[in-house]
Short mmCIF file of C-alpha atoms in Angstrom, two decimals:
data_model
loop_
_atom_site.label_atom_id
_atom_site.label_comp_id
_atom_site.label_asym_id
_atom_site.label_seq_id
_atom_site.Cartn_x
_atom_site.Cartn_y
_atom_site.Cartn_z
CA UNK A 1 -0.04 -0.13 -0.20
CA UNK A 2 1.26 3.53 -0.89
CA UNK A 3 -0.33 6.61 0.31
CA UNK A 4 0.18 9.85 1.44
CA UNK A 5 -0.79 9.48 5.19
CA UNK A 6 1.27 8.87 8.53
CA UNK A 7 -1.14 6.40 10.76
CA UNK A 8 -4.27 4.80 9.15
CA UNK A 9 -6.11 5.14 12.55
CA UNK A 10 -5.67 9.15 12.47
CA UNK A 11 -6.27 9.94 8.66
CA UNK A 12 -9.77 11.18 9.09
CA UNK A 13 -8.96 13.32 12.02
CA UNK A 14 -5.34 14.50 10.12
CA UNK A 15 -7.66 15.38 6.98
CA UNK A 16 -10.15 17.07 8.72
CA UNK A 17 -7.71 19.58 10.33
CA UNK A 18 -6.19 20.36 7.07
CA UNK A 19 -9.79 20.98 5.71
CA UNK A 20 -9.79 23.26 8.62
CA UNK A 21 -6.80 24.96 7.32
CA UNK A 22 -7.82 25.50 3.89
CA UNK A 23 -11.04 26.28 4.28
CA UNK A 24 -11.36 28.26 7.79
CA UNK A 25 -13.11 31.02 5.75
CA UNK A 26 -15.82 28.91 4.67
CA UNK A 27 -16.11 26.13 7.61
CA UNK A 28 -15.31 25.05 11.22
CA UNK A 29 -14.38 21.79 11.88
CA UNK A 30 -15.18 20.19 15.09
CA UNK A 31 -13.09 16.87 16.31
CA UNK A 32 -14.76 14.52 18.71
CA UNK A 33 -17.68 14.24 17.58
CA UNK A 34 -16.39 14.77 14.10
CA UNK A 35 -18.59 17.10 12.07
CA UNK A 36 -18.11 20.26 9.52
CA UNK A 37 -20.21 23.18 10.01
CA UNK A 38 -20.72 26.10 7.76
CA UNK A 39 -19.58 29.72 9.50
CA UNK A 40 -22.94 31.16 8.36
CA UNK A 41 -24.96 28.43 10.60
CA UNK A 42 -27.29 28.56 12.34
CA UNK A 43 -29.11 31.05 10.48
CA UNK A 44 -32.69 32.09 12.20
CA UNK A 45 -35.30 31.04 10.25
CA UNK A 46 -33.64 29.08 7.93
CA UNK A 47 -33.94 25.32 7.51
CA UNK A 48 -30.66 23.42 8.19
CA UNK A 49 -29.51 20.92 5.94
CA UNK A 50 -27.06 17.82 7.16
CA UNK A 51 -25.57 15.08 5.52
CA UNK A 52 -22.83 12.67 6.03
CA UNK A 53 -21.30 9.27 5.62
CA UNK A 54 -18.13 7.62 5.69
CA UNK A 55 -15.04 9.20 4.74
CA UNK A 56 -13.10 8.25 1.60
CA UNK A 57 -15.56 9.48 -1.05
CA UNK A 58 -14.12 13.63 -0.69
CA UNK A 59 -15.25 15.88 -1.39
CA UNK A 60 -18.37 14.33 -0.29
CA UNK A 61 -19.86 15.57 1.89
CA UNK A 62 -17.77 17.86 4.09
CA UNK A 63 -16.77 19.44 0.78
CA UNK A 64 -19.91 20.63 0.05
CA UNK A 65 -20.39 22.60 3.06
CA UNK A 66 -21.32 26.53 2.85
CA UNK A 67 -23.35 28.81 1.49
CA UNK A 68 -25.94 27.69 -1.04
CA UNK A 69 -25.20 23.94 -0.02
CA UNK A 70 -25.00 21.84 3.13
CA UNK A 71 -25.22 23.45 6.52
CA UNK A 72 -23.21 20.73 7.95
CA UNK A 73 -21.82 17.20 7.25
CA UNK A 74 -20.90 14.18 9.53
CA UNK A 75 -17.68 12.15 7.75
CA UNK A 76 -17.66 8.77 9.61
CA UNK A 77 -14.60 6.44 9.63
CA UNK A 78 -13.46 5.38 6.03
CA UNK A 79 -16.24 3.76 4.56
CA UNK A 80 -18.23 3.59 7.79
CA UNK A 81 -21.16 5.46 8.91
CA UNK A 82 -20.66 8.39 11.36
CA UNK A 83 -22.29 7.59 14.73
CA UNK A 84 -25.44 9.33 15.78
CA UNK A 85 -23.49 11.67 18.14
CA UNK A 86 -21.67 13.69 15.61
CA UNK A 87 -25.01 13.72 13.70
CA UNK A 88 -26.93 14.87 16.82
CA UNK A 89 -24.17 17.49 17.54
CA UNK A 90 -24.11 18.74 13.73
CA UNK A 91 -27.96 18.76 13.96
CA UNK A 92 -28.11 20.97 16.79
CA UNK A 93 -25.36 23.15 15.42
CA UNK A 94 -27.28 24.25 12.61
CA UNK A 95 -30.73 24.55 13.99
CA UNK A 96 -32.11 28.07 13.40
CA UNK A 97 -35.68 27.55 14.59
CA UNK A 98 -37.03 25.98 10.89
CA UNK A 99 -36.06 22.60 11.48
CA UNK A 100 -33.26 20.68 9.97
CA UNK A 101 -33.36 18.05 6.87
CA UNK A 102 -31.18 15.03 6.67
CA UNK A 103 -30.10 14.02 3.57
CA UNK A 104 -29.17 9.92 3.68
CA UNK A 105 -27.48 7.72 1.43
CA UNK A 106 -29.36 4.47 1.26
CA UNK A 107 -26.70 2.31 3.52
CA UNK A 108 -27.98 0.42 6.35
CA UNK A 109 -25.57 1.97 8.79
CA UNK A 110 -26.22 5.68 7.28
CA UNK A 111 -30.21 5.14 7.55
CA UNK A 112 -29.99 3.42 11.25
CA UNK A 113 -27.62 6.37 12.86
CA UNK A 114 -29.55 9.18 10.74
CA UNK A 115 -32.70 7.76 12.39
CA UNK A 116 -31.29 7.50 15.49
CA UNK A 117 -29.94 11.19 15.88
CA UNK A 118 -33.41 12.46 14.06
CA UNK A 119 -35.03 10.76 17.22
CA UNK A 120 -32.63 12.24 19.86
CA UNK A 121 -33.08 15.44 18.31
CA UNK A 122 -36.63 15.70 18.30
CA UNK A 123 -36.83 14.58 22.22
CA UNK A 124 -34.43 18.05 22.34
CA UNK A 125 -37.17 19.95 20.41
CA UNK A 126 -35.52 20.26 17.05
CA UNK A 127 -37.81 19.18 14.08
CA UNK A 128 -36.11 16.80 11.62
CA UNK A 129 -37.02 15.76 8.20
CA UNK A 130 -35.06 12.78 6.56
CA UNK A 131 -34.97 12.22 3.14
CA UNK A 132 -33.04 8.79 1.76
CA UNK A 133 -31.15 8.96 -1.47
CA UNK A 134 -31.45 5.64 -3.46
CA UNK A 135 -30.60 6.41 -7.21
CA UNK A 136 -27.91 3.68 -8.01
CA UNK A 137 -29.88 1.74 -11.05
CA UNK A 138 -26.91 -0.82 -11.02
CA UNK A 139 -28.58 -3.45 -8.11
CA UNK A 140 -31.34 -3.67 -6.09
CA UNK A 141 -29.76 -4.65 -2.98
CA UNK A 142 -26.06 -4.95 -1.99
CA UNK A 143 -23.90 -5.83 0.77
CA UNK A 144 -24.28 -2.62 2.50
CA UNK A 145 -27.95 -1.74 1.55
CA UNK A 146 -31.76 -3.12 1.50
CA UNK A 147 -32.83 -1.51 -1.83
CA UNK A 148 -30.80 0.83 -4.14
CA UNK A 149 -27.42 2.38 -3.07
CA UNK A 150 -27.28 6.20 -3.01
CA UNK A 151 -24.49 7.37 -4.74
CA UNK A 152 -23.92 10.68 -7.54
CA UNK A 153 -27.82 11.64 -7.03
CA UNK A 154 -26.35 12.76 -3.73
CA UNK A 155 -24.45 15.33 -5.07
CA UNK A 156 -27.37 16.94 -6.89
CA UNK A 157 -29.75 16.68 -4.21
CA UNK A 158 -27.74 18.44 -2.02
CA UNK A 159 -27.03 21.55 -4.24
CA UNK A 160 -30.64 22.18 -5.40
CA UNK A 161 -31.71 21.90 -1.26
CA UNK A 162 -29.46 23.69 -0.41
CA UNK A 163 -30.29 26.52 -2.99
CA UNK A 164 -33.90 25.94 -1.60
CA UNK A 165 -33.18 26.09 1.85
CA UNK A 166 -31.08 29.11 1.36
CA UNK A 167 -33.72 31.22 -0.29
CA UNK A 168 -36.06 30.52 3.05
CA UNK A 169 -38.24 27.41 1.99
CA UNK A 170 -39.61 25.96 4.69
CA UNK A 171 -38.75 22.19 5.97
CA UNK A 172 -41.72 20.68 4.48
CA UNK A 173 -41.23 22.27 0.90
CA UNK A 174 -37.25 21.80 1.22
CA UNK A 175 -38.07 18.11 2.19
CA UNK A 176 -40.47 17.54 -0.77
CA UNK A 177 -37.97 18.99 -3.05
CA UNK A 178 -35.49 16.47 -2.03
CA UNK A 179 -37.88 13.71 -2.83
CA UNK A 180 -38.59 15.16 -6.15
CA UNK A 181 -34.98 15.16 -7.02
CA UNK A 182 -34.59 11.47 -5.82
CA UNK A 183 -37.39 10.16 -7.66
CA UNK A 184 -36.12 11.88 -10.76
CA UNK A 185 -32.28 10.87 -10.75
CA UNK A 186 -30.56 7.46 -11.96
CA UNK A 187 -27.01 6.50 -11.74
CA UNK A 188 -24.62 3.55 -12.43
CA UNK A 189 -21.08 3.26 -11.98
CA UNK A 190 -18.16 0.97 -13.25
CA UNK A 191 -14.31 0.38 -12.12
CA UNK A 192 -11.12 -0.75 -13.80
CA UNK A 193 -9.60 -1.40 -10.39
CA UNK A 194 -10.04 -1.66 -6.66
CA UNK A 195 -8.92 1.08 -4.11
CA UNK A 196 -7.13 0.17 -1.02
CA UNK A 197 -9.09 1.31 2.67
CA UNK A 198 -5.85 2.62 4.77
CA UNK A 199 -6.62 0.37 7.80
CA UNK A 200 -6.83 -2.94 5.49
CA UNK A 201 -3.75 -2.24 3.70
CA UNK A 202 -4.96 -4.48 0.36
CA UNK A 203 -7.11 -4.00 -2.66
CA UNK A 204 -10.87 -4.45 -1.21
CA UNK A 205 -11.51 -6.86 -4.56
CA UNK A 206 -9.46 -7.98 -7.68
CA UNK A 207 -9.80 -7.27 -11.34
CA UNK A 208 -7.78 -9.10 -13.86
CA UNK A 209 -5.82 -6.46 -16.41
CA UNK A 210 -8.23 -6.98 -18.91
CA UNK A 211 -11.23 -6.73 -16.91
CA UNK A 212 -13.67 -4.09 -15.78
CA UNK A 213 -16.57 -3.99 -13.36
CA UNK A 214 -19.95 -2.54 -14.24
CA UNK A 215 -22.46 -1.42 -11.74
CA UNK A 216 -19.64 -1.29 -8.62
CA UNK A 217 -20.39 0.66 -5.23
CA UNK A 218 -18.73 3.39 -4.14
CA UNK A 219 -17.59 1.12 -1.18
CA UNK A 220 -16.28 -1.46 -3.71
CA UNK A 221 -19.53 -3.74 -3.76
CA UNK A 222 -19.73 -5.73 -6.66
CA UNK A 223 -22.10 -4.63 -9.50
CA UNK A 224 -23.63 -6.12 -12.45
CA UNK A 225 -21.18 -8.00 -14.03
CA UNK A 226 -17.31 -8.41 -14.66
CA UNK A 227 -16.89 -8.03 -18.59
CA UNK A 228 -13.50 -7.60 -20.81
CA UNK A 229 -12.32 -4.08 -20.81
CA UNK A 230 -13.89 -1.72 -23.83
CA UNK A 231 -13.43 1.76 -25.33
CA UNK A 232 -14.76 4.73 -23.49
CA UNK A 233 -17.88 4.71 -25.73
CA UNK A 234 -18.84 1.46 -25.37
CA UNK A 235 -18.57 1.80 -21.20
CA UNK A 236 -20.46 4.83 -21.65
CA UNK A 237 -23.08 2.68 -23.50
CA UNK A 238 -22.99 0.15 -21.14
CA UNK A 239 -23.80 2.69 -18.03
CA UNK A 240 -26.63 4.97 -19.97
CA UNK A 241 -28.44 2.07 -21.39
CA UNK A 242 -29.77 1.28 -17.88
CA UNK A 243 -30.13 4.80 -16.84
CA UNK A 244 -32.25 5.84 -19.44
CA UNK A 245 -34.60 2.81 -19.20
CA UNK A 246 -35.01 2.99 -15.45
CA UNK A 247 -37.59 6.04 -15.28
CA UNK A 248 -37.32 6.08 -18.26
CA UNK A 249 -36.25 8.85 -19.44
CA UNK A 250 -37.71 10.13 -23.03
CA UNK A 251 -37.20 12.30 -25.51
CA UNK A 252 -37.98 15.92 -24.98
CA UNK A 253 -36.83 15.30 -21.25
CA UNK A 254 -34.59 18.19 -20.17
CA UNK A 255 -31.73 16.81 -17.77
CA UNK A 256 -28.26 17.24 -16.06
CA UNK A 257 -25.71 15.38 -17.32
CA UNK A 258 -23.19 14.44 -14.14
CA UNK A 259 -20.03 12.32 -15.05
CA UNK A 260 -18.13 11.28 -12.29
CA UNK A 261 -14.77 10.43 -11.29
CA UNK A 262 -14.14 7.90 -8.46
CA UNK A 263 -11.16 9.19 -7.10
CA UNK A 264 -8.22 7.59 -9.57
CA UNK A 265 -9.57 8.45 -13.19
CA UNK A 266 -7.82 11.85 -14.84
CA UNK A 267 -10.35 14.69 -16.01
CA UNK A 268 -9.24 13.84 -19.62
CA UNK A 269 -10.70 10.63 -19.41
CA UNK A 270 -14.08 11.87 -17.90
CA UNK A 271 -14.41 14.40 -20.61
CA UNK A 272 -14.21 11.78 -23.14
CA UNK A 273 -16.76 10.21 -21.82
CA UNK A 274 -18.84 12.97 -21.23
CA UNK A 275 -18.59 14.06 -24.81
CA UNK A 276 -19.98 10.39 -25.94
CA UNK A 277 -22.80 10.79 -23.34
CA UNK A 278 -23.82 13.73 -24.36
CA UNK A 279 -24.17 12.48 -28.03
CA UNK A 280 -25.99 9.46 -27.01
CA UNK A 281 -28.72 11.24 -25.14
CA UNK A 282 -29.07 13.71 -28.31
CA UNK A 283 -29.62 10.61 -30.42
CA UNK A 284 -32.37 9.90 -28.21
CA UNK A 285 -33.99 13.40 -28.14
CA UNK A 286 -33.12 13.84 -24.23
CA UNK A 287 -31.64 17.06 -23.96
CA UNK A 288 -28.61 18.21 -21.96
CA UNK A 289 -29.25 21.66 -20.45
CA UNK A 290 -26.95 21.56 -17.14
CA UNK A 291 -23.54 19.47 -16.50
CA UNK A 292 -21.33 18.37 -13.77
CA UNK A 293 -17.66 16.80 -14.78
CA UNK A 294 -15.21 15.87 -12.10
CA UNK A 295 -14.34 13.67 -8.93
CA UNK A 296 -17.11 14.66 -6.61
CA UNK A 297 -18.52 11.34 -5.12
CA UNK A 298 -15.36 9.41 -4.90
CA UNK A 299 -14.07 5.87 -4.09
CA UNK A 300 -10.26 6.84 -2.47
CA UNK A 301 -8.15 6.00 -5.22
CA UNK A 302 -10.17 3.71 -7.55
CA UNK A 303 -10.12 4.31 -11.13
CA UNK A 304 -13.55 4.39 -12.76
CA UNK A 305 -16.25 6.67 -13.13
CA UNK A 306 -20.56 7.12 -12.82
CA UNK A 307 -23.03 8.64 -14.68
CA UNK A 308 -25.71 10.47 -12.95
CA UNK A 309 -29.22 11.77 -14.90
CA UNK A 310 -31.43 13.94 -13.55
CA UNK A 311 -34.49 15.01 -15.22
CA UNK A 312 -35.14 18.67 -14.63
CA UNK A 313 -37.97 21.24 -14.47
CA UNK A 314 -37.82 25.11 -13.99
CA UNK A 315 -37.58 25.05 -10.28
CA UNK A 316 -34.78 22.80 -10.21
CA UNK A 317 -33.08 24.47 -13.05
CA UNK A 318 -33.33 27.78 -10.77
CA UNK A 319 -31.82 26.30 -8.03
CA UNK A 320 -28.92 24.67 -9.34
CA UNK A 321 -27.87 27.74 -11.06
CA UNK A 322 -28.41 29.72 -7.78
CA UNK A 323 -24.99 30.81 -6.17
CA UNK A 324 -23.07 28.29 -4.38
CA UNK A 325 -19.67 28.69 -2.14
CA UNK A 326 -18.06 25.33 -0.70
CA UNK A 327 -14.84 24.42 -0.29
CA UNK A 328 -15.32 21.69 -3.50
CA UNK A 329 -18.13 23.82 -5.37
CA UNK A 330 -18.36 27.31 -6.32
CA UNK A 331 -20.29 29.49 -8.60
CA UNK A 332 -22.39 32.64 -8.86
CA UNK A 333 -20.66 34.06 -5.68
#
C-alpha cells in the first residue's frame, strides 16, 4: 500500500484538520465528535441541511458545506457511517428554529444512525425530516443496503436542496423537493480496479488486467457483471442504457448530466466519456441543459467513473444555477 498518510488510525482526523486549515473562511471543523459546519450556521429562520457518511468519498460530504449547499456534514471513519453522536451535534449546531433536513444515502448504517440522531434531536425540540437517496440502478440490494444504493444523485440533491433552504423555503417544502430530485435521478458506475482502504492495507477486490466491473458501488461492492475491458464509448453506452431505461427518460426530457470520477480517473478521460454520453442522449432526443464533470463522489483512489442523469424542471434549473460557495463547488458568488 502506497498512500500519503501517517497512521491509518488518524487519517480522518488529520484530513479534517487540513480541511479546517485550507478552508477556515468557509467552515469550522469539530473533532470528537467529528462534524463540519458552515460559518454561516445557524441562521435564524433558515432550514438547516445536514448530510454525512463514511470518509473516503471526498469531496462528499464535507467539501459541500457552505453557502447554498450543506450547513453541516458528518464524516465517519473510512467507508463507515458516522455514529448518532456527531449527527446529533451537527443537527443542533445548524438548527435556526426552522427545522433540519437530513439527506441520507441508502446504506444500512447511515439510515439507522441518522434515524437515531433524528429521534434524539426531536427529544430536544429540534424538528427533523429525512430523505433517503437511492439513485443507483445497478443493483436492487447490495452488501450494504436494502434497496438501491445512494450514489451520484446525492451531490445533485445537496446542491438543489441547499439552494432552496438558502432562499428561505420551509422544512416541508425542502424535504418535498429533495424527494422530487430523488424520484427523477438515476446513476450507474464502473471500476477498472479496486481501491485500498487505509486500515485494510490491501485492495478491496481483484480485477484482472483486462477486466472491468460494471455497476460497482462506492465502497467497492460488486456490480452487475464483470466483463472484458472496452473502449470509452462502449463503457458509456453500457452505463447509460440502464439509466435511461429506468424511469424511463424520454425524448423531450430536459436533463442534467453528471459524469463523476471515482478518484483515480484523469479528467481527460472523464471528458472523453462525457462527450459520448451527451451525443448518445441527443440521439434519443434527451436534452442536456446542465452539466457537471469531475471527481465529486469518490471511492478513495479507485479508477473508474459513474454517470448520473437528472430529469429537470424549471425550479430545479433555477436552484442549480443559484450561487454556491463551498470548498469543492463554487459559482455565482
